[in-house]
Short mmCIF file of C-alpha atoms in Angstrom, two decimals:
data_model
loop_
_atom_site.label_atom_id
_atom_site.label_comp_id
_atom_site.label_asym_id
_atom_site.label_seq_id
_atom_site.Cartn_x
_atom_site.Cartn_y
_atom_site.Cartn_z
CA MET A 1 0.49 0.18 0.57
CA ALA A 2 0.85 4.06 -1.05
CA GLU A 3 2.07 5.86 2.41
CA PRO A 4 0.47 8.60 2.89
CA THR A 5 1.34 12.01 2.97
CA THR A 6 1.23 13.92 5.59
CA GLY A 7 2.77 17.47 3.80
CA THR A 8 -0.28 19.37 2.29
CA THR A 9 1.06 22.19 -0.30
CA ILE A 10 -1.01 24.71 -0.48
CA VAL A 11 -2.73 25.92 -4.05
CA THR A 12 -3.92 29.11 -4.99
CA ASP A 13 -6.05 31.12 -8.08
CA HIS A 14 -4.30 33.44 -9.90
CA ARG A 15 -7.17 34.27 -12.11
CA THR A 16 -7.87 37.85 -12.81
CA ALA A 17 -11.52 38.51 -12.01
CA PRO A 18 -13.32 39.45 -15.14
CA ARG A 19 -14.55 43.13 -15.32
CA GLY A 20 -17.91 43.88 -13.99
CA VAL A 21 -17.40 40.93 -10.93
CA LEU A 22 -19.13 41.75 -7.79
CA PRO A 23 -17.93 40.56 -4.65
CA ARG A 24 -19.19 37.29 -2.93
CA GLY A 25 -22.73 38.29 -1.36
CA ALA A 26 -21.48 41.40 -2.20
CA GLN A 27 -25.27 42.23 -5.11
CA THR A 28 -27.17 40.48 -2.52
CA TRP A 29 -26.10 43.70 0.27
CA LEU A 30 -26.42 45.84 -2.06
CA MET A 31 -29.98 45.53 -3.95
CA VAL A 32 -30.81 45.33 0.52
CA ALA A 33 -29.40 48.86 0.58
CA LEU A 34 -31.25 49.98 -2.92
CA ALA A 35 -34.22 48.97 -1.06
CA LEU A 36 -33.86 50.60 2.05
CA GLY A 37 -33.36 53.87 -0.28
CA ILE A 38 -36.39 53.67 -1.50
CA LEU A 39 -38.33 52.94 1.51
CA ALA A 40 -36.15 55.85 3.26
CA ILE A 41 -37.71 58.22 -0.16
CA ILE A 42 -41.21 57.19 0.45
CA VAL A 43 -41.16 57.60 3.65
CA LEU A 44 -39.67 61.02 4.44
CA THR A 45 -42.10 62.15 1.74
CA GLY A 46 -44.95 60.47 2.51
CA ARG A 47 -48.80 61.09 1.41
CA PRO A 48 -48.95 65.06 0.98
CA GLU A 49 -51.70 66.69 2.46
CA PRO A 50 -54.49 67.84 -0.44
CA PRO A 51 -54.84 72.10 0.03
CA ALA A 52 -57.38 72.60 2.23
CA ARG A 53 -61.44 74.07 1.26
CA PRO A 54 -62.72 77.24 1.73
CA ALA A 55 -65.67 76.32 4.02
CA GLY A 56 -68.62 78.32 1.47
CA GLY A 57 -69.49 76.66 -1.62
CA PRO A 58 -67.55 75.94 -4.82
CA VAL A 59 -65.85 78.76 -5.94
CA ASN A 60 -66.65 78.63 -9.40
CA GLN A 61 -70.64 78.86 -10.05
CA ALA A 62 -71.59 80.04 -12.98
CA LEU A 63 -73.16 84.26 -12.98
CA ALA A 64 -76.20 84.75 -13.94
CA PRO A 65 -76.19 87.13 -16.70
CA SER A 66 -77.00 90.09 -17.25
CA PRO A 67 -80.70 90.55 -18.32
CA ASP A 68 -79.54 92.72 -21.20
CA ARG A 69 -76.92 90.36 -22.22
CA LEU A 70 -79.71 87.59 -22.27
CA ARG A 71 -82.38 89.89 -24.28
CA ASP A 72 -79.28 90.65 -26.85
CA TYR A 73 -78.98 87.18 -27.06
CA GLN A 74 -82.74 86.31 -26.93
CA ASP A 75 -83.18 88.86 -30.25
CA ARG A 76 -79.75 87.57 -31.88
CA LEU A 77 -81.88 84.26 -31.91
CA ARG A 78 -85.08 85.07 -33.40
CA VAL A 79 -82.97 87.57 -36.09
CA LEU A 80 -81.40 84.13 -37.89
CA ASP A 81 -84.38 82.05 -36.95
CA GLU A 82 -86.45 84.55 -39.32
CA ARG A 83 -82.98 84.04 -41.68
CA GLY A 84 -84.37 81.00 -41.82
CA ARG A 85 -87.60 80.33 -42.63
CA GLN A 86 -87.57 83.69 -44.92
CA GLN A 87 -84.64 81.20 -46.74
CA ALA A 88 -86.99 78.41 -46.11
CA LEU A 89 -89.75 80.35 -49.15
CA VAL A 90 -87.09 81.43 -51.40
CA ASP A 91 -85.71 78.19 -51.85
CA PRO A 92 -88.17 74.94 -51.21
CA ALA A 93 -85.41 72.85 -51.95
CA ASP A 94 -82.99 71.47 -49.52
CA PRO A 95 -79.37 70.84 -50.83
CA ARG A 96 -78.61 68.06 -48.01
CA ALA A 97 -81.82 66.68 -48.72
CA PRO A 98 -81.02 62.95 -50.67
CA LEU A 99 -82.27 62.79 -54.58
CA LEU A 100 -84.67 60.17 -55.95
CA TYR A 101 -84.69 58.49 -59.50
CA GLU A 102 -87.03 56.52 -60.60
CA ASP A 103 -85.74 52.66 -60.87
CA ALA A 104 -85.45 52.22 -64.96
CA GLY A 105 -86.12 49.30 -64.34
CA THR A 106 -83.87 46.12 -63.60
CA ALA A 107 -82.75 43.85 -66.45
CA VAL A 108 -83.54 39.68 -65.78
CA VAL A 109 -79.80 37.82 -65.03
CA ASP A 110 -79.73 34.77 -65.87
CA PRO A 111 -78.19 32.66 -62.94
CA LEU A 112 -76.49 30.07 -64.85
CA ALA A 113 -75.53 32.07 -67.15
CA ASP A 114 -74.30 34.38 -63.53
CA GLU A 115 -72.48 31.69 -61.92
CA LYS A 116 -70.21 30.68 -64.57
CA LYS A 117 -69.84 34.13 -65.77
CA ARG A 118 -68.65 33.76 -61.71
CA ARG A 119 -66.24 31.31 -61.93
CA GLU A 120 -64.53 32.15 -64.70
CA TYR A 121 -63.64 35.23 -62.71
CA GLU A 122 -62.43 33.09 -60.04
CA SER A 123 -60.33 31.02 -62.12
CA LEU A 124 -58.09 33.74 -63.00
CA PHE A 125 -56.95 33.43 -59.66
CA ALA A 126 -57.12 30.40 -58.88
CA SER A 127 -54.26 28.46 -56.46
CA ASN A 128 -54.37 24.71 -58.08
CA VAL A 129 -53.71 25.67 -61.59
CA VAL A 130 -50.13 24.72 -63.41
CA VAL A 131 -48.60 25.93 -66.24
CA SER A 132 -46.44 24.05 -68.32
CA ARG A 133 -43.66 26.60 -70.32
CA ARG A 134 -41.72 22.76 -71.27
CA PRO A 135 -42.57 21.77 -74.99
CA ASP A 136 -44.80 19.26 -76.47
CA GLY A 137 -42.11 16.57 -75.49
CA GLU A 138 -40.86 17.57 -72.51
CA ARG A 139 -43.64 17.53 -70.80
CA PRO A 140 -43.66 15.17 -68.23
CA SER A 141 -46.19 12.28 -68.43
CA LEU A 142 -49.69 11.24 -67.60
CA PRO A 143 -49.37 8.33 -64.71
CA THR A 144 -50.94 6.00 -66.39
CA ALA A 145 -53.13 2.84 -64.90
CA THR A 146 -50.50 0.13 -65.39
CA ALA A 147 -47.75 2.74 -62.88
CA ILE A 148 -46.51 1.34 -59.40
CA MET A 149 -48.85 2.05 -56.09
CA PRO A 150 -46.83 4.69 -54.01
CA SER A 151 -47.17 2.08 -51.11
CA ARG A 152 -45.41 -1.09 -53.31
CA VAL A 153 -42.80 1.49 -54.37
CA GLY A 154 -42.14 2.08 -51.11
CA TYR A 155 -41.86 -1.62 -50.52
CA VAL A 156 -39.40 -2.28 -53.41
CA VAL A 157 -36.88 0.90 -52.98
CA TYR A 158 -36.60 0.21 -49.37
CA GLY A 159 -36.70 -3.04 -49.91
CA THR A 160 -33.71 -3.83 -52.15
CA MET A 161 -32.27 -1.84 -49.73
CA LEU A 162 -32.41 -3.81 -46.65
CA GLY A 163 -32.39 -6.84 -48.21
CA TRP A 164 -35.76 -8.28 -48.75
CA PRO A 165 -36.57 -10.14 -51.79
CA LEU A 166 -39.20 -8.59 -54.57
CA PRO A 167 -42.17 -9.26 -55.78
#
C-alpha cells in the first residue's frame, strides 16, 4: 500500500476576475441598500396633505347673465330664425336632401350565366392551376393505370436497401 503523504501543498488562484464582477455576497447587500433607500424616500416624502378647501360652496359657480345681455342674445336668435324661414320660402329645395331617381328597370339576369361568369373570373386566380411552359415533347406524362402504386414503390426502394426479395 502507498503511504499517506503528510505534507500538503497550498493551492493559490492566480486568475483575474473579469471586469464588472462583484465579490461574493456584494450583490445581495447592494439590493438591500437599494430597497432601504427606496423605502426611505417613500417615508420622507409621505403622502402630501391636500390643500385646504374653503368652507363656502364651489368657487366656480356660473354667474347669472345680466338681463341686458340675455335680451340681446334672444334678439339675435330671433333674427337668425327669421332669416332661415325666409330662405326656406325662397329656395324650397334642400340641397342636403337625397335625390331619388326612378328605377329604369332591372335587367333579367340568368343565374346560370351569372354563375358561369363568376367561376371564369375566379379561375383566373385559382391556386391549384399549374401552367407548364415546356414544349409538348418535354412535358411529363400523366400517370397510367399500369404505373406502380406508391406503397409498392416504397416496398421496392426500401426492400432493396434492406436486402428483401422483390415480389
